[in-house]
Amino acid sequence: MGEYTSTSQKGREIATALMLSGVAIGVFYLSKIPNIPIPVLFQLLAVFLLVGAVLIVTRYVMRRYTCRLEKGEGENLDFVIVEHYGKRSTVVCRVYAKQVISVVRRTKQTWKDSAEKRKGKRVYHYTASFSDPKRVFAEVRTEIDGEETFFLEFDANEPFFNLLQNVVVELP
């Protein structure tokens, strides 16, 4: 019915990973200076910086997500998020569109306004960039007629965002 695949540029994420790696190498060589006190602390810091760089590469650079609305079982409409990691694709989220309570653009203001609702609730982040102006925030019921909710954060372009909003408004 509708689909959006995140296509954000990974420049900031790659630059951050390279910077962390460069600083780690510098800190490691700094630990080799003679008479430096406790060189093992510098080496540990270098390892932590390298771990951070690897985490950024695996979490942000190598992943992308596809969000789509598709026909589910019977008359149901499903909201699906698929994670692409290398050549592998995995469905990481599938909920009935009926379960989605609200869909809003994530801005600093909407994030701050929803802080009370999110308190103690689970938030699932399906984003492949540090920050993206196309970021969307959805509140979802755990069951179709349940009271418990969780939140999804994902990227969506304007047409897909409008489609989601229309579907949420039209469904009972």
Coordinates of N, CA and C in Angstrom, one line a residue:
M1 N 0.8 -1.2 0.0 CA 0.0 0.0 0.0 C 0.9 1.3 0.0
G2 N 1.8 1.3 0.9 CA 2.8 2.4 1.0 C 4.1 1.9 1.6
E3 N 5.2 2.6 1.2 CA 6.5 2.1 1.6 C 7.5 3.2 1.7
Y4 N 8.4 3.2 2.6 CA 9.5 4.1 2.6 C 10.8 3.4 3.1
T5 N 11.8 3.6 2.4 CA 13.1 3.0 2.8 C 14.1 4.2 3.1
S6 N 14.7 4.2 4.3 CA 15.5 5.3 4.7 C 16.7 5.4 3.8
T7 N 17.0 6.6 3.3 CA 18.1 6.8 2.4 C 19.0 7.9 2.8
S8 N 19.1 8.1 4.1 CA 19.9 9.2 4.7 C 21.3 8.9 4.4
Q9 N 22.0 10.0 4.2 CA 23.5 10.0 4.0 C 24.2 9.6 5.3
K10 N 25.2 8.9 5.2 CA 25.9 8.4 6.4 C 27.2 9.1 6.7
G11 N 27.3 10.3 6.2 CA 28.5 11.1 6.4 C 28.9 11.4 7.8
R12 N 27.9 11.9 8.6 CA 28.2 12.2 10.0 C 28.5 11.0 10.8
E13 N 27.9 9.9 10.5 CA 28.1 8.6 11.3 C 29.5 8.1 10.9
I14 N 29.9 8.1 9.6 CA 31.2 7.6 9.2 C 32.3 8.5 9.8
A15 N 32.1 9.8 9.7 CA 33.1 10.8 10.3 C 33.3 10.6 11.8
T16 N 32.2 10.3 12.5 CA 32.3 10.1 13.9 C 33.1 8.8 14.2
A17 N 32.8 7.7 13.5 CA 33.5 6.5 13.7 C 35.0 6.6 13.3
L18 N 35.3 7.3 12.3 CA 36.7 7.6 11.9 C 37.4 8.4 12.9
M19 N 36.7 9.4 13.5 CA 37.3 10.3 14.5 C 37.6 9.5 15.7
L20 N 36.6 8.7 16.2 CA 36.9 7.8 17.4 C 38.0 6.9 17.1
S21 N 38.1 6.3 15.9 CA 39.2 5.4 15.6 C 40.6 6.1 15.6
G22 N 40.6 7.3 15.1 CA 41.8 8.1 15.0 C 42.3 8.5 16.4
V23 N 41.3 9.0 17.3 CA 41.7 9.3 18.6 C 42.1 8.1 19.4
A24 N 41.5 6.9 19.2 CA 41.9 5.7 19.8 C 43.4 5.4 19.5
I25 N 43.7 5.5 18.2 CA 45.1 5.2 17.8 C 46.1 6.2 18.4
G26 N 45.7 7.5 18.5 CA 46.5 8.5 19.1 C 46.7 8.2 20.6
V27 N 45.7 7.8 21.3 CA 45.7 7.5 22.7 C 46.6 6.3 22.9
F28 N 46.5 5.3 22.0 CA 47.3 4.1 22.2 C 48.8 4.4 22.0
Y29 N 49.1 5.2 21.0 CA 50.5 5.6 20.9 C 51.0 6.5 22.0
L30 N 50.1 7.2 22.6 CA 50.4 8.0 23.8 C 50.8 7.2 24.9
S31 N 50.2 6.0 25.0 CA 50.5 5.1 26.1 C 51.9 4.5 26.0
K32 N 52.5 4.6 24.8 CA 53.9 4.0 24.5 C 55.0 5.0 24.9
I33 N 54.6 6.2 25.3 CA 55.7 7.2 25.6 C 56.3 6.7 26.9
P34 N 57.7 6.7 26.9 CA 58.4 6.3 28.2 C 58.0 7.2 29.4
N35 N 58.0 6.6 30.5 CA 57.8 7.2 31.8 C 56.3 7.8 31.9
I36 N 55.4 7.4 31.1 CA 54.0 7.8 31.3 C 53.4 7.0 32.4
P37 N 52.7 7.7 33.3 CA 52.1 7.0 34.5 C 50.9 6.1 34.0
I38 N 50.9 4.9 34.4 CA 49.8 4.0 34.2 C 49.4 3.9 32.7
P39 N 50.2 3.4 31.9 CA 49.9 3.3 30.5 C 48.7 2.4 30.2
V40 N 48.4 1.5 31.1 CA 47.2 0.6 30.8 C 45.9 1.4 30.8
L41 N 45.8 2.5 31.5 CA 44.6 3.3 31.4 C 44.4 3.9 30.1
F42 N 45.5 4.4 29.5 CA 45.5 4.9 28.1 C 45.1 3.8 27.1
Q43 N 45.6 2.6 27.3 CA 45.3 1.5 26.4 C 43.8 1.1 26.6
L44 N 43.3 1.1 27.8 CA 41.9 0.8 28.0 C 41.0 1.9 27.4
L45 N 41.4 3.1 27.5 CA 40.6 4.2 26.8 C 40.6 4.0 25.3
A46 N 41.7 3.6 24.8 CA 41.8 3.4 23.3 C 40.9 2.2 22.9
V47 N 40.8 1.2 23.7 CA 39.9 0.1 23.4 C 38.5 0.5 23.5
F48 N 38.1 1.3 24.5 CA 36.7 1.8 24.6 C 36.3 2.7 23.4
L49 N 37.3 3.5 23.0 CA 37.0 4.3 21.8 C 36.8 3.5 20.6
L50 N 37.6 2.5 20.4 CA 37.4 1.6 19.2 C 36.1 0.8 19.3
V51 N 35.7 0.4 20.5 CA 34.4 -0.3 20.7 C 33.3 0.7 20.3
G52 N 33.4 1.9 20.7 CA 32.4 2.9 20.3 C 32.3 3.1 18.8
A53 N 33.5 3.1 18.1 CA 33.5 3.2 16.7 C 32.9 2.0 16.0
V54 N 33.1 0.8 16.5 CA 32.5 -0.4 15.9 C 31.0 -0.4 16.1
L55 N 30.6 0.1 17.3 CA 29.1 0.1 17.6 C 28.4 1.1 16.6
I56 N 29.1 2.3 16.4 CA 28.5 3.2 15.5 C 28.4 2.7 14.1
V57 N 29.5 2.0 13.6 CA 29.4 1.4 12.3 C 28.4 0.3 12.1
T58 N 28.3 -0.5 13.1 CA 27.3 -1.6 13.0 C 25.9 -1.1 13.2
R59 N 25.7 -0.1 14.1 CA 24.3 0.3 14.4 C 23.8 1.3 13.3
Y60 N 24.6 2.2 12.9 CA 24.1 3.3 12.0 C 24.6 3.2 10.5
V61 N 25.8 2.8 10.3 CA 26.4 2.8 8.9 C 25.9 1.6 8.1
M62 N 25.9 0.4 8.7 CA 25.6 -0.8 8.0 C 24.1 -1.2 8.0
R63 N 23.2 -0.4 8.6 CA 21.8 -0.8 8.7 C 21.0 0.3 7.9
R64 N 19.8 -0.2 7.4 CA 18.8 0.7 6.9 C 17.5 0.0 7.2
Y65 N 16.4 0.8 7.2 CA 15.1 0.3 7.5 C 14.1 0.7 6.4
T66 N 13.2 -0.2 6.2 CA 12.0 0.0 5.3 C 10.8 -0.1 6.2
C67 N 9.9 0.9 6.1 CA 8.6 1.0 6.7 C 7.6 0.8 5.7
R68 N 6.6 0.0 5.9 CA 5.5 -0.2 4.9 C 4.2 -0.5 5.6
L69 N 3.1 -0.2 4.8 CA 1.8 -0.6 5.2 C 1.4 -1.7 4.2
E70 N 0.9 -2.8 4.7 CA 0.6 -3.9 3.8 C -0.6 -4.7 4.3
K71 N -1.3 -5.4 3.4 CA -2.5 -6.2 3.8 C -2.0 -7.3 4.6
G72 N -2.6 -7.5 5.8 CA -2.3 -8.6 6.7 C -3.3 -9.7 6.6
E73 N -3.6 -10.3 7.7 CA -4.5 -11.4 7.7 C -6.0 -10.9 7.6
G74 N -6.8 -11.4 6.7 CA -8.1 -11.0 6.6 C -8.2 -9.6 6.1
E75 N -9.0 -8.8 6.8 CA -9.2 -7.4 6.4 C -8.2 -6.4 7.1
N76 N -7.3 -7.0 7.9 CA -6.4 -6.1 8.6 C -5.3 -5.5 7.8
L77 N -4.9 -4.3 8.2 CA -3.8 -3.6 7.5 C -2.6 -3.6 8.5
D78 N -1.5 -4.1 8.1 CA -0.3 -4.2 9.0 C 0.7 -3.1 8.7
F79 N 1.3 -2.6 9.8 CA 2.4 -1.7 9.7 C 3.7 -2.5 10.0
V80 N 4.6 -2.5 9.1 CA 5.8 -3.4 9.1 C 7.0 -2.6 9.0
I81 N 8.0 -2.9 9.8 CA 9.4 -2.3 9.7 C 10.3 -3.5 9.5
V82 N 11.1 -3.3 8.4 CA 12.1 -4.3 8.0 C 13.5 -3.7 8.1
E83 N 14.4 -4.5 8.8 CA 15.8 -4.0 8.9 C 16.6 -4.7 7.9
H84 N 17.4 -3.9 7.2 CA 18.3 -4.4 6.2 C 19.8 -4.3 6.7
Y85 N 20.4 -5.4 6.9 CA 21.8 -5.4 7.4 C 22.7 -6.2 6.5
G86 N 23.4 -5.5 5.6 CA 24.1 -6.2 4.6 C 23.2 -6.7 3.6
K87 N 23.3 -8.0 3.3 CA 22.3 -8.7 2.3 C 21.1 -9.3 3.0
R88 N 21.1 -9.3 4.4 CA 20.0 -9.9 5.1 C 18.9 -8.9 5.5
S89 N 17.7 -9.3 5.3 CA 16.6 -8.5 5.7 C 15.7 -9.2 6.7
T90 N 15.3 -8.5 7.8 CA 14.5 -9.1 8.8 C 13.4 -8.2 9.2
V91 N 12.2 -8.8 9.4 CA 11.1 -8.0 9.9 C 11.3 -7.9 11.4
V92 N 11.5 -6.6 11.8 CA 11.7 -6.4 13.3 C 10.5 -5.8 14.0
C93 N 9.5 -5.4 13.2 CA 8.3 -4.9 13.9 C 7.1 -5.2 12.9
R94 N 6.0 -5.8 13.5 CA 4.8 -5.9 12.7 C 3.7 -5.7 13.7
V95 N 2.9 -4.7 13.5 CA 1.7 -4.5 14.3 C 0.5 -4.2 13.4
Y96 N -0.7 -4.4 13.9 CA -1.9 -4.0 13.2 C -1.9 -2.5 13.1
A97 N -2.3 -2.0 12.0 CA -2.5 -0.5 11.9 C -3.5 0.0 12.9
K98 N -4.4 -0.9 13.3 CA -5.5 -0.5 14.3 C -4.8 -0.2 15.7
Q99 N -3.7 -0.8 15.9 CA -3.0 -0.6 17.2 C -2.3 0.7 17.3
V100 N -2.0 1.4 16.2 CA -1.3 2.7 16.3 C -2.3 3.8 16.7
I101 N -2.0 4.4 17.8 CA -2.8 5.5 18.4 C -2.6 6.8 17.8
S102 N -1.3 7.2 17.6 CA -0.9 8.5 17.1 C 0.4 8.4 16.3
V103 N 0.6 9.3 15.4 CA 1.8 9.4 14.6 C 2.2 10.9 14.5
V104 N 3.3 11.3 15.0 CA 3.7 12.7 14.9 C 5.2 12.8 14.5
R105 N 5.5 13.9 13.9 CA 6.9 14.2 13.6 C 7.7 14.4 14.9
R106 N 8.9 13.8 14.9 CA 9.7 14.0 16.1 C 10.5 15.3 16.0
T107 N 10.1 16.2 16.9 CA 10.9 17.5 17.0 C 11.3 17.6 18.5
K108 N 12.1 18.5 18.9 CA 12.4 18.7 20.3 C 11.2 18.9 21.1
Q109 N 10.3 19.7 20.6 CA 9.0 20.0 21.3 C 8.1 18.8 21.5
T110 N 7.9 18.0 20.4 CA 7.0 16.9 20.5 C 7.6 15.8 21.4
W111 N 9.0 15.7 21.4 CA 9.7 14.8 22.3 C 9.5 15.2 23.7
K112 N 9.7 16.5 24.0 CA 9.5 17.0 25.3 C 8.1 16.8 25.8
D113 N 7.1 17.1 24.9 CA 5.7 17.1 25.3 C 5.3 15.6 25.6
S114 N 5.9 14.6 24.9 CA 5.5 13.2 25.2 C 6.3 12.6 26.3
A115 N 7.1 13.3 26.9 CA 8.0 12.7 28.0 C 7.2 12.0 29.1
E116 N 6.1 12.6 29.5 CA 5.3 12.1 30.6 C 4.6 10.8 30.1
K117 N 4.1 10.7 28.9 CA 3.5 9.5 28.3 C 4.5 8.4 28.2
R118 N 5.7 8.7 27.8 CA 6.8 7.7 27.6 C 7.3 7.2 28.9
K119 N 7.1 7.8 30.0 CA 7.7 7.4 31.3 C 7.3 6.0 31.6
G120 N 8.3 5.2 31.8 CA 8.1 3.8 32.1 C 7.7 2.9 31.0
K121 N 7.6 3.4 29.8 CA 7.2 2.7 28.6 C 8.4 2.3 27.7
R122 N 8.3 1.3 26.9 CA 9.4 0.9 26.0 C 9.3 1.7 24.8
V123 N 10.5 2.2 24.3 CA 10.6 2.9 23.1 C 11.6 2.1 22.2
Y124 N 11.1 1.8 21.0 CA 11.9 1.0 20.0 C 12.4 2.0 18.9
H125 N 13.7 2.0 18.7 CA 14.3 3.0 17.8 C 14.7 2.2 16.5
Y126 N 14.0 2.5 15.4 CA 14.3 1.9 14.1 C 14.8 3.0 13.2
T127 N 16.0 3.6 13.6 CA 16.5 4.6 12.8 C 18.0 4.3 12.4
A128 N 18.4 4.8 11.3 CA 19.8 4.5 10.9 C 20.7 5.7 10.7
S129 N 20.3 6.7 11.5 CA 21.1 7.9 11.5 C 21.1 8.6 12.9
F130 N 22.1 9.4 13.1 CA 22.1 10.1 14.4 C 20.8 11.0 14.6
S131 N 20.6 11.8 13.6 CA 19.4 12.6 13.6 C 18.9 12.8 12.1
D132 N 17.6 12.8 11.9 CA 17.1 13.0 10.6 C 15.8 13.8 10.7
P133 N 15.6 14.8 9.8 CA 14.4 15.6 9.9 C 13.2 14.8 9.6
K134 N 13.3 13.6 9.0 CA 12.2 12.8 8.7 C 11.8 11.8 9.8
R135 N 12.3 12.1 11.0 CA 12.1 11.2 12.1 C 10.6 11.3 12.6
V136 N 10.0 10.1 12.8 CA 8.6 10.0 13.2 C 8.5 9.2 14.5
F137 N 7.5 9.5 15.3 CA 7.3 9.0 16.6 C 5.9 8.5 16.7
A138 N 5.6 7.2 16.9 CA 4.3 6.6 17.0 C 4.0 5.9 18.3
E139 N 2.8 6.1 18.8 CA 2.4 5.5 20.0 C 1.5 4.3 19.6
V140 N 1.8 3.1 20.1 CA 1.1 1.9 19.7 C 0.6 1.1 20.9
R141 N -0.6 0.6 20.8 CA -1.2 -0.3 21.8 C -0.5 -1.7 21.7
T142 N -0.3 -2.3 22.9 CA 0.2 -3.7 22.9 C -0.8 -4.7 22.3
E143 N -2.0 -4.4 22.5 CA -3.1 -5.3 21.9 C -4.1 -4.3 21.3
I144 N -4.9 -4.8 20.4 CA -5.8 -4.0 19.6 C -6.7 -3.2 20.5
D145 N -7.3 -3.8 21.6 CA -8.2 -3.1 22.5 C -7.5 -2.9 23.9
G146 N -6.2 -3.0 24.0 CA -5.6 -2.9 25.3 C -5.3 -1.5 25.7
E147 N -4.9 -1.4 26.9 CA -4.5 -0.1 27.5 C -3.0 0.2 27.5
E148 N -2.2 -0.8 27.6 CA -0.8 -0.7 27.6 C -0.3 -0.2 26.2
T149 N 0.7 0.6 26.3 CA 1.3 1.2 25.0 C 2.8 1.1 25.0
F150 N 3.4 1.2 23.8 CA 4.8 1.3 23.6 C 5.0 2.3 22.5
F151 N 6.2 2.7 22.2 CA 6.5 3.7 21.2 C 7.5 3.2 20.2
L152 N 7.3 3.7 18.9 CA 8.2 3.4 17.8 C 8.8 4.7 17.3
E153 N 10.0 4.6 17.0 CA 10.7 5.8 16.4 C 11.3 5.3 15.1
F154 N 11.0 6.0 14.0 CA 11.4 5.5 12.7 C 11.5 6.7 11.8
D155 N 12.1 6.6 10.6 CA 12.1 7.6 9.6 C 11.0 7.4 8.5
A156 N 10.4 8.5 8.1 CA 9.4 8.5 7.1 C 9.4 9.8 6.3
N157 N 9.3 9.7 5.0 CA 9.2 10.9 4.1 C 7.8 11.4 4.2
E158 N 7.6 12.6 3.7 CA 6.3 13.3 3.8 C 5.1 12.5 3.3
P159 N 5.2 11.9 2.1 CA 4.1 11.1 1.6 C 3.7 9.9 2.5
F160 N 4.7 9.2 2.9 CA 4.5 8.0 3.8 C 3.9 8.5 5.2
F161 N 4.5 9.6 5.7 CA 4.0 10.1 7.0 C 2.5 10.5 6.8
N162 N 2.2 11.2 5.8 CA 0.8 11.6 5.5 C -0.1 10.3 5.4
L163 N 0.3 9.3 4.7 CA -0.4 8.1 4.6 C -0.7 7.4 5.9
L164 N 0.4 7.4 6.7 CA 0.2 6.8 8.1 C -0.8 7.6 8.9
Q165 N -0.7 8.9 8.9 CA -1.6 9.7 9.6 C -3.1 9.5 9.2
N166 N -3.3 9.4 7.9 CA -4.6 9.2 7.3 C -5.1 7.8 7.8
V167 N -4.3 6.8 7.8 CA -4.7 5.5 8.2 C -5.1 5.5 9.6
V168 N -4.3 6.1 10.5 CA -4.5 6.2 11.9 C -5.9 6.9 12.2
V169 N -6.1 8.0 11.5 CA -7.4 8.7 11.7 C -8.6 7.9 11.2
E170 N -8.4 7.2 10.1 CA -9.6 6.5 9.5 C -10.0 5.2 10.2
L171 N -9.0 4.6 10.9 CA -9.3 3.3 11.5 C -10.0 3.6 12.9
P172 N -10.9 2.7 13.3 CA -11.6 2.9 14.6 C -10.7 2.6 15.7

